[in-house]
Amino acid sequence: MAATHGPAPGERFDLAAGNVQKPAMVPITLPHRLILIRHGETDWNREGRLQGGQDIPLNDLGRRQAAEAAERLKTFAPDYAGLDYIGSPMQRARETMDILRATLSLEPGAYRLDDRLKELTFGSWEGYTWRDIRKAEREQAQLRERDKWSFVPPGGESYGMLAERIRPVLEALSRETVIVSHGGVARAVLALVGAVPPAKASMVEIWQGKILVVAGGRADWI
């Protein structure tokens, strides 16, 4: 669902103790700062429906949130015109990127799209609310609550699978980059860089209209 408020100013995710993190999750060291922006609100966000792989457009609030993120970026990174920009090809992320760039007076379309940055897929659960799922598939919902990072919805993918999907994207970054994508992708990035243990990363709130700056194994809200 879309957030109605935001993180505390300067809220930070600190590097977790090594014994909390699963041995297989070797943190990626990013050579440059990474700026993550979640797409703005959609009607499905507002209704609490699982979007996943469904191509849902922004609503009016979502478009305002995209412009708000641009203003935050302008203040935080005055050299924004020289950054690399990569986006998810899903409609809600593309709309957010286009509004962001228009607000910043950057060349339209002068950014890359990467299929690996698509949202976590929920398979047959997409279109339903969590309340629906808990009523219709109680046992599966309980399994997910016990291990959100590793749980695979029927026909979908786990956060662990998503992390491995986007790992090569992060490893290929060669300069400071703005990524416009999804909440699930941002959570996976937090785990991949070691800012939050995987189990906790799957439950982190990712705000719309804000920017999340990842650097040196830390992540801060701007």
PDB file of C-alpha atoms in Angstrom:
ATOM      1  CA  MET A   1       0.000   0.000   0.000  1.00  0.00           C
ATOM      2  CA  ALA A   2       1.089   3.583  -0.450  1.00  0.00           C
ATOM      3  CA  ALA A   3       2.416   5.336   2.609  1.00  0.00           C
ATOM      4  CA  THR A   4       0.560   8.326   3.963  1.00  0.00           C
ATOM      5  CA  HIS A   5       3.574   9.611   5.833  1.00  0.00           C
ATOM      6  CA  GLY A   6       7.317   9.318   5.511  1.00  0.00           C
ATOM      7  CA  PRO A   7      10.415   8.154   7.338  1.00  0.00           C
ATOM      8  CA  ALA A   8      11.988  10.263  10.038  1.00  0.00           C
ATOM      9  CA  PRO A   9      14.502  12.758   8.604  1.00  0.00           C
ATOM     10  CA  GLY A  10      17.827  11.035   8.143  1.00  0.00           C
ATOM     11  CA  GLU A  11      16.416   7.599   8.998  1.00  0.00           C
ATOM     12  CA  ARG A  12      19.200   5.092   8.448  1.00  0.00           C
ATOM     13  CA  PHE A  13      19.509   1.356   7.992  1.00  0.00           C
ATOM     14  CA  ASP A  14      22.746   0.276   9.673  1.00  0.00           C
ATOM     15  CA  LEU A  15      24.932  -2.623   8.639  1.00  0.00           C
ATOM     16  CA  ALA A  16      23.740  -5.667  10.534  1.00  0.00           C
ATOM     17  CA  ALA A  17      26.012  -7.945  12.561  1.00  0.00           C
ATOM     18  CA  GLY A  18      27.536 -10.634  10.390  1.00  0.00           C
ATOM     19  CA  ASN A  19      26.113 -13.539  12.396  1.00  0.00           C
ATOM     20  CA  VAL A  20      22.547 -12.423  11.581  1.00  0.00           C
ATOM     21  CA  GLN A  21      22.972 -12.622   7.829  1.00  0.00           C
ATOM     22  CA  LYS A  22      22.717 -15.928   5.989  1.00  0.00           C
ATOM     23  CA  PRO A  23      26.177 -17.195   4.895  1.00  0.00           C
ATOM     24  CA  ALA A  24      25.120 -17.326   1.221  1.00  0.00           C
ATOM     25  CA  MET A  25      24.333 -13.596   1.191  1.00  0.00           C
ATOM     26  CA  VAL A  26      27.717 -12.029   0.478  1.00  0.00           C
ATOM     27  CA  PRO A  27      27.256  -8.233   0.560  1.00  0.00           C
ATOM     28  CA  ILE A  28      27.985  -6.297  -2.607  1.00  0.00           C
ATOM     29  CA  THR A  29      30.324  -3.336  -2.204  1.00  0.00           C
ATOM     30  CA  LEU A  30      29.106  -0.539  -4.446  1.00  0.00           C
ATOM     31  CA  PRO A  31      31.942   1.693  -5.733  1.00  0.00           C
ATOM     32  CA  HIS A  32      29.575   4.640  -6.078  1.00  0.00           C
ATOM     33  CA  ARG A  33      26.472   6.022  -4.394  1.00  0.00           C
ATOM     34  CA  LEU A  34      23.157   4.481  -5.483  1.00  0.00           C
ATOM     35  CA  ILE A  35      19.931   6.496  -5.391  1.00  0.00           C
ATOM     36  CA  LEU A  36      16.746   4.407  -5.247  1.00  0.00           C
ATOM     37  CA  ILE A  37      13.323   5.817  -6.062  1.00  0.00           C
ATOM     38  CA  ARG A  38      10.162   3.776  -5.770  1.00  0.00           C
ATOM     39  CA  HIS A  39       7.390   4.475  -8.282  1.00  0.00           C
ATOM     40  CA  GLY A  40       4.532   6.709  -7.150  1.00  0.00           C
ATOM     41  CA  GLU A  41       1.196   5.475  -5.896  1.00  0.00           C
ATOM     42  CA  THR A  42      -1.232   3.498  -8.062  1.00  0.00           C
ATOM     43  CA  ASP A  43      -4.889   2.764  -7.382  1.00  0.00           C
ATOM     44  CA  TRP A  44      -3.892  -0.791  -6.487  1.00  0.00           C
ATOM     45  CA  ASN A  45      -1.423   0.554  -3.910  1.00  0.00           C
ATOM     46  CA  ARG A  46      -4.227   2.601  -2.414  1.00  0.00           C
ATOM     47  CA  GLU A  47      -6.530  -0.433  -2.305  1.00  0.00           C
ATOM     48  CA  GLY A  48      -3.825  -2.654  -0.819  1.00  0.00           C
ATOM     49  CA  ARG A  49      -3.781  -5.032  -3.787  1.00  0.00           C
ATOM     50  CA  LEU A  50      -0.716  -7.079  -4.704  1.00  0.00           C
ATOM     51  CA  GLN A  51       0.595  -5.680  -8.005  1.00  0.00           C
ATOM     52  CA  GLY A  52       3.721  -7.699  -8.694  1.00  0.00           C
ATOM     53  CA  GLY A  53       3.883  -8.303 -12.421  1.00  0.00           C
ATOM     54  CA  GLN A  54       0.660  -6.444 -13.210  1.00  0.00           C
ATOM     55  CA  ASP A  55       1.220  -3.250 -15.239  1.00  0.00           C
ATOM     56  CA  ILE A  56      -0.792  -0.717 -13.236  1.00  0.00           C
ATOM     57  CA  PRO A  57      -0.454   3.038 -14.028  1.00  0.00           C
ATOM     58  CA  LEU A  58       0.131   5.832 -11.520  1.00  0.00           C
ATOM     59  CA  ASN A  59      -2.800   7.725 -10.069  1.00  0.00           C
ATOM     60  CA  ASP A  60      -2.869  11.486  -9.455  1.00  0.00           C
ATOM     61  CA  LEU A  61      -1.133  11.194  -6.090  1.00  0.00           C
ATOM     62  CA  GLY A  62       1.500   8.956  -7.659  1.00  0.00           C
ATOM     63  CA  ARG A  63       2.291  11.567 -10.275  1.00  0.00           C
ATOM     64  CA  ARG A  64       2.685  14.210  -7.559  1.00  0.00           C
ATOM     65  CA  GLN A  65       4.949  11.877  -5.612  1.00  0.00           C
ATOM     66  CA  ALA A  66       7.174  11.428  -8.676  1.00  0.00           C
ATOM     67  CA  ALA A  67       7.564  15.203  -8.966  1.00  0.00           C
ATOM     68  CA  GLU A  68       8.251  15.419  -5.222  1.00  0.00           C
ATOM     69  CA  ALA A  69      11.039  12.844  -5.560  1.00  0.00           C
ATOM     70  CA  ALA A  70      12.552  14.940  -8.354  1.00  0.00           C
ATOM     71  CA  GLU A  71      12.645  18.003  -6.133  1.00  0.00           C
ATOM     72  CA  ARG A  72      14.341  16.006  -3.383  1.00  0.00           C
ATOM     73  CA  LEU A  73      16.895  14.713  -5.877  1.00  0.00           C
ATOM     74  CA  LYS A  74      17.575  18.230  -7.163  1.00  0.00           C
ATOM     75  CA  THR A  75      18.390  19.411  -3.649  1.00  0.00           C
ATOM     76  CA  PHE A  76      20.370  16.327  -2.632  1.00  0.00           C
ATOM     77  CA  ALA A  77      22.399  15.871  -5.832  1.00  0.00           C
ATOM     78  CA  PRO A  78      22.986  19.187  -7.673  1.00  0.00           C
ATOM     79  CA  ASP A  79      24.931  17.227 -10.301  1.00  0.00           C
ATOM     80  CA  TYR A  80      21.809  15.164 -11.129  1.00  0.00           C
ATOM     81  CA  ALA A  81      22.171  15.809 -14.874  1.00  0.00           C
ATOM     82  CA  GLY A  82      25.412  13.822 -14.950  1.00  0.00           C
ATOM     83  CA  LEU A  83      24.089  10.736 -13.169  1.00  0.00           C
ATOM     84  CA  ASP A  84      23.210   7.461 -14.829  1.00  0.00           C
ATOM     85  CA  TYR A  85      19.476   6.638 -14.852  1.00  0.00           C
ATOM     86  CA  ILE A  86      18.058   3.107 -15.040  1.00  0.00           C
ATOM     87  CA  GLY A  87      14.429   2.102 -14.666  1.00  0.00           C
ATOM     88  CA  SER A  88      12.090  -0.826 -14.490  1.00  0.00           C
ATOM     89  CA  PRO A  89      10.139  -1.188 -17.750  1.00  0.00           C
ATOM     90  CA  MET A  90       6.831  -1.516 -15.882  1.00  0.00           C
ATOM     91  CA  GLN A  91       4.377   1.311 -16.580  1.00  0.00           C
ATOM     92  CA  ARG A  92       4.259   2.716 -13.040  1.00  0.00           C
ATOM     93  CA  ALA A  93       8.053   2.942 -12.905  1.00  0.00           C
ATOM     94  CA  ARG A  94       8.392   4.386 -16.421  1.00  0.00           C
ATOM     95  CA  GLU A  95       5.788   7.049 -15.644  1.00  0.00           C
ATOM     96  CA  THR A  96       7.666   7.943 -12.468  1.00  0.00           C
ATOM     97  CA  MET A  97      10.959   8.170 -14.360  1.00  0.00           C
ATOM     98  CA  ASP A  98       9.422  10.328 -17.102  1.00  0.00           C
ATOM     99  CA  ILE A  99       7.883  12.742 -14.583  1.00  0.00           C
ATOM    100  CA  LEU A 100      11.132  12.816 -12.617  1.00  0.00           C
ATOM    101  CA  ARG A 101      13.164  13.736 -15.680  1.00  0.00           C
ATOM    102  CA  ALA A 102      10.617  16.268 -16.937  1.00  0.00           C
ATOM    103  CA  THR A 103      10.619  17.992 -13.538  1.00  0.00           C
ATOM    104  CA  LEU A 104      14.423  18.128 -13.696  1.00  0.00           C
ATOM    105  CA  SER A 105      14.360  19.369 -17.330  1.00  0.00           C
ATOM    106  CA  LEU A 106      16.370  16.355 -18.458  1.00  0.00           C
ATOM    107  CA  GLU A 107      16.149  14.886 -21.955  1.00  0.00           C
ATOM    108  CA  PRO A 108      13.042  12.663 -22.228  1.00  0.00           C
ATOM    109  CA  GLY A 109      13.801   9.009 -22.763  1.00  0.00           C
ATOM    110  CA  ALA A 110      17.554   9.379 -22.187  1.00  0.00           C
ATOM    111  CA  TYR A 111      17.697   6.536 -19.700  1.00  0.00           C
ATOM    112  CA  ARG A 112      17.971   2.764 -19.760  1.00  0.00           C
ATOM    113  CA  LEU A 113      15.326   0.164 -18.950  1.00  0.00           C
ATOM    114  CA  ASP A 114      16.249  -3.192 -17.456  1.00  0.00           C
ATOM    115  CA  ASP A 115      13.825  -6.118 -17.206  1.00  0.00           C
ATOM    116  CA  ARG A 116      15.693  -7.403 -14.147  1.00  0.00           C
ATOM    117  CA  LEU A 117      14.396  -4.390 -12.184  1.00  0.00           C
ATOM    118  CA  LYS A 118      10.760  -5.477 -12.491  1.00  0.00           C
ATOM    119  CA  GLU A 119       8.816  -5.963  -9.275  1.00  0.00           C
ATOM    120  CA  LEU A 120       8.725  -9.167  -7.262  1.00  0.00           C
ATOM    121  CA  THR A 121       6.044 -11.389  -8.763  1.00  0.00           C
ATOM    122  CA  PHE A 122       3.240 -12.803  -6.600  1.00  0.00           C
ATOM    123  CA  GLY A 123       1.865 -15.262  -9.156  1.00  0.00           C
ATOM    124  CA  SER A 124      -1.775 -16.217  -8.608  1.00  0.00           C
ATOM    125  CA  TRP A 125      -1.990 -13.864  -5.611  1.00  0.00           C
ATOM    126  CA  GLU A 126      -1.746 -10.740  -7.745  1.00  0.00           C
ATOM    127  CA  GLY A 127      -4.826  -8.547  -7.681  1.00  0.00           C
ATOM    128  CA  TYR A 128      -5.840  -9.708  -4.212  1.00  0.00           C
ATOM    129  CA  THR A 129      -5.295  -7.975  -0.872  1.00  0.00           C
ATOM    130  CA  TRP A 130      -3.410  -9.605   2.012  1.00  0.00           C
ATOM    131  CA  ARG A 131      -6.735  -9.893   3.794  1.00  0.00           C
ATOM    132  CA  ASP A 132      -8.065 -11.903   0.844  1.00  0.00           C
ATOM    133  CA  ILE A 133      -5.013 -14.170   0.900  1.00  0.00           C
ATOM    134  CA  ARG A 134      -5.200 -14.801   4.641  1.00  0.00           C
ATOM    135  CA  LYS A 135      -8.830 -15.863   4.280  1.00  0.00           C
ATOM    136  CA  ALA A 136      -8.458 -17.990   1.151  1.00  0.00           C
ATOM    137  CA  GLU A 137      -5.012 -19.517   1.724  1.00  0.00           C
ATOM    138  CA  ARG A 138      -4.433 -19.317   5.442  1.00  0.00           C
ATOM    139  CA  GLU A 139      -1.662 -21.917   5.653  1.00  0.00           C
ATOM    140  CA  GLN A 140       0.314 -20.384   2.807  1.00  0.00           C
ATOM    141  CA  ALA A 141      -0.086 -16.921   4.305  1.00  0.00           C
ATOM    142  CA  GLN A 142       1.209 -18.191   7.649  1.00  0.00           C
ATOM    143  CA  LEU A 143       4.218 -19.798   5.971  1.00  0.00           C
ATOM    144  CA  ARG A 144       5.035 -16.482   4.350  1.00  0.00           C
ATOM    145  CA  GLU A 145       4.763 -14.637   7.673  1.00  0.00           C
ATOM    146  CA  ARG A 146       7.337 -17.019   9.148  1.00  0.00           C
ATOM    147  CA  ASP A 147       9.886 -16.462   6.380  1.00  0.00           C
ATOM    148  CA  LYS A 148       9.023 -13.657   3.969  1.00  0.00           C
ATOM    149  CA  TRP A 149      12.502 -13.663   2.425  1.00  0.00           C
ATOM    150  CA  SER A 150      12.401 -17.273   1.218  1.00  0.00           C
ATOM    151  CA  PHE A 151       8.686 -17.876   0.716  1.00  0.00           C
ATOM    152  CA  VAL A 152       7.591 -18.424  -2.902  1.00  0.00           C
ATOM    153  CA  PRO A 153       3.931 -17.536  -3.617  1.00  0.00           C
ATOM    154  CA  PRO A 154       2.055 -19.888  -5.979  1.00  0.00           C
ATOM    155  CA  GLY A 155       3.485 -19.133  -9.412  1.00  0.00           C
ATOM    156  CA  GLY A 156       5.567 -16.261  -8.056  1.00  0.00           C
ATOM    157  CA  GLU A 157       9.057 -15.679  -6.680  1.00  0.00           C
ATOM    158  CA  SER A 158      10.702 -15.126  -3.319  1.00  0.00           C
ATOM    159  CA  TYR A 159      12.713 -12.107  -2.216  1.00  0.00           C
ATOM    160  CA  GLY A 160      15.764 -14.350  -2.368  1.00  0.00           C
ATOM    161  CA  MET A 161      15.046 -15.103  -6.025  1.00  0.00           C
ATOM    162  CA  LEU A 162      14.482 -11.406  -6.703  1.00  0.00           C
ATOM    163  CA  ALA A 163      17.817 -10.545  -5.053  1.00  0.00           C
ATOM    164  CA  GLU A 164      19.679 -12.940  -7.329  1.00  0.00           C
ATOM    165  CA  ARG A 165      17.834 -11.477 -10.319  1.00  0.00           C
ATOM    166  CA  ILE A 166      19.005  -7.953  -9.570  1.00  0.00           C
ATOM    167  CA  ARG A 167      22.470  -8.780  -8.202  1.00  0.00           C
ATOM    168  CA  PRO A 168      24.121  -8.556 -11.674  1.00  0.00           C
ATOM    169  CA  VAL A 169      22.545  -5.124 -12.189  1.00  0.00           C
ATOM    170  CA  LEU A 170      24.215  -3.785  -9.059  1.00  0.00           C
ATOM    171  CA  GLU A 171      27.522  -5.477  -9.824  1.00  0.00           C
ATOM    172  CA  ALA A 172      27.612  -3.794 -13.247  1.00  0.00           C
ATOM    173  CA  LEU A 173      27.116  -0.228 -11.966  1.00  0.00           C
ATOM    174  CA  SER A 174      30.138   1.881 -12.886  1.00  0.00           C
ATOM    175  CA  ARG A 175      29.134   5.313 -11.598  1.00  0.00           C
ATOM    176  CA  GLU A 176      26.615   7.077  -9.390  1.00  0.00           C
ATOM    177  CA  THR A 177      23.196   5.908 -10.512  1.00  0.00           C
ATOM    178  CA  VAL A 178      19.512   6.656 -10.023  1.00  0.00           C
ATOM    179  CA  ILE A 179      17.320   3.543 -10.169  1.00  0.00           C
ATOM    180  CA  VAL A 180      13.551   4.016 -10.445  1.00  0.00           C
ATOM    181  CA  SER A 181      11.890   0.755  -9.581  1.00  0.00           C
ATOM    182  CA  HIS A 182       9.705  -0.950  -6.976  1.00  0.00           C
ATOM    183  CA  GLY A 183       9.385  -1.588  -3.266  1.00  0.00           C
ATOM    184  CA  GLY A 184      10.429  -5.217  -3.519  1.00  0.00           C
ATOM    185  CA  VAL A 185      13.496  -4.312  -5.557  1.00  0.00           C
ATOM    186  CA  ALA A 186      14.547  -1.716  -2.981  1.00  0.00           C
ATOM    187  CA  ARG A 187      14.196  -4.276  -0.167  1.00  0.00           C
ATOM    188  CA  ALA A 188      16.342  -6.747  -2.081  1.00  0.00           C
ATOM    189  CA  VAL A 189      18.991  -4.057  -2.658  1.00  0.00           C
ATOM    190  CA  LEU A 190      19.113  -3.311   1.087  1.00  0.00           C
ATOM    191  CA  ALA A 191      19.897  -6.972   1.753  1.00  0.00           C
ATOM    192  CA  LEU A 192      22.368  -7.280  -1.123  1.00  0.00           C
ATOM    193  CA  VAL A 193      24.525  -4.387   0.107  1.00  0.00           C
ATOM    194  CA  GLY A 194      24.358  -5.566   3.730  1.00  0.00           C
ATOM    195  CA  ALA A 195      22.415  -2.578   5.037  1.00  0.00           C
ATOM    196  CA  VAL A 196      19.703  -4.829   6.527  1.00  0.00           C
ATOM    197  CA  PRO A 197      19.618  -8.609   7.160  1.00  0.00           C
ATOM    198  CA  PRO A 198      17.475 -10.409   4.551  1.00  0.00           C
ATOM    199  CA  ALA A 199      14.711 -11.359   6.995  1.00  0.00           C
ATOM    200  CA  LYS A 200      14.329  -7.743   8.073  1.00  0.00           C
ATOM    201  CA  ALA A 201      14.773  -6.340   4.550  1.00  0.00           C
ATOM    202  CA  SER A 202      11.618  -8.151   3.421  1.00  0.00           C
ATOM    203  CA  MET A 203       9.608  -6.106   5.950  1.00  0.00           C
ATOM    204  CA  VAL A 204      11.116  -2.628   5.474  1.00  0.00           C
ATOM    205  CA  GLU A 205       8.643   0.104   4.428  1.00  0.00           C
ATOM    206  CA  ILE A 206       9.724   1.679   1.135  1.00  0.00           C
ATOM    207  CA  TRP A 207       8.254   5.148   0.804  1.00  0.00           C
ATOM    208  CA  GLN A 208       6.844   6.789  -2.285  1.00  0.00           C
ATOM    209  CA  GLY A 209       7.882  10.370  -3.060  1.00  0.00           C
ATOM    210  CA  LYS A 210      11.141   9.973  -1.078  1.00  0.00           C
ATOM    211  CA  ILE A 211      14.614   8.859  -2.171  1.00  0.00           C
ATOM    212  CA  LEU A 212      16.734   6.155  -0.566  1.00  0.00           C
ATOM    213  CA  VAL A 213      20.489   6.706  -0.791  1.00  0.00           C
ATOM    214  CA  VAL A 214      22.697   3.612  -0.541  1.00  0.00           C
ATOM    215  CA  ALA A 215      26.449   3.995   0.071  1.00  0.00           C
ATOM    216  CA  GLY A 216      29.098   2.082   1.980  1.00  0.00           C
ATOM    217  CA  GLY A 217      26.787  -0.604   3.330  1.00  0.00           C
ATOM    218  CA  ARG A 218      24.326   1.983   4.652  1.00  0.00           C
ATOM    219  CA  ALA A 219      21.032   3.377   3.436  1.00  0.00           C
ATOM    220  CA  ASP A 220      19.511   6.742   4.335  1.00  0.00           C
ATOM    221  CA  TRP A 221      16.161   8.344   3.524  1.00  0.00           C
ATOM    222  CA  ILE A 222      16.296  11.810   1.973  1.00  0.00           C
TER     223      ILE A 222
END
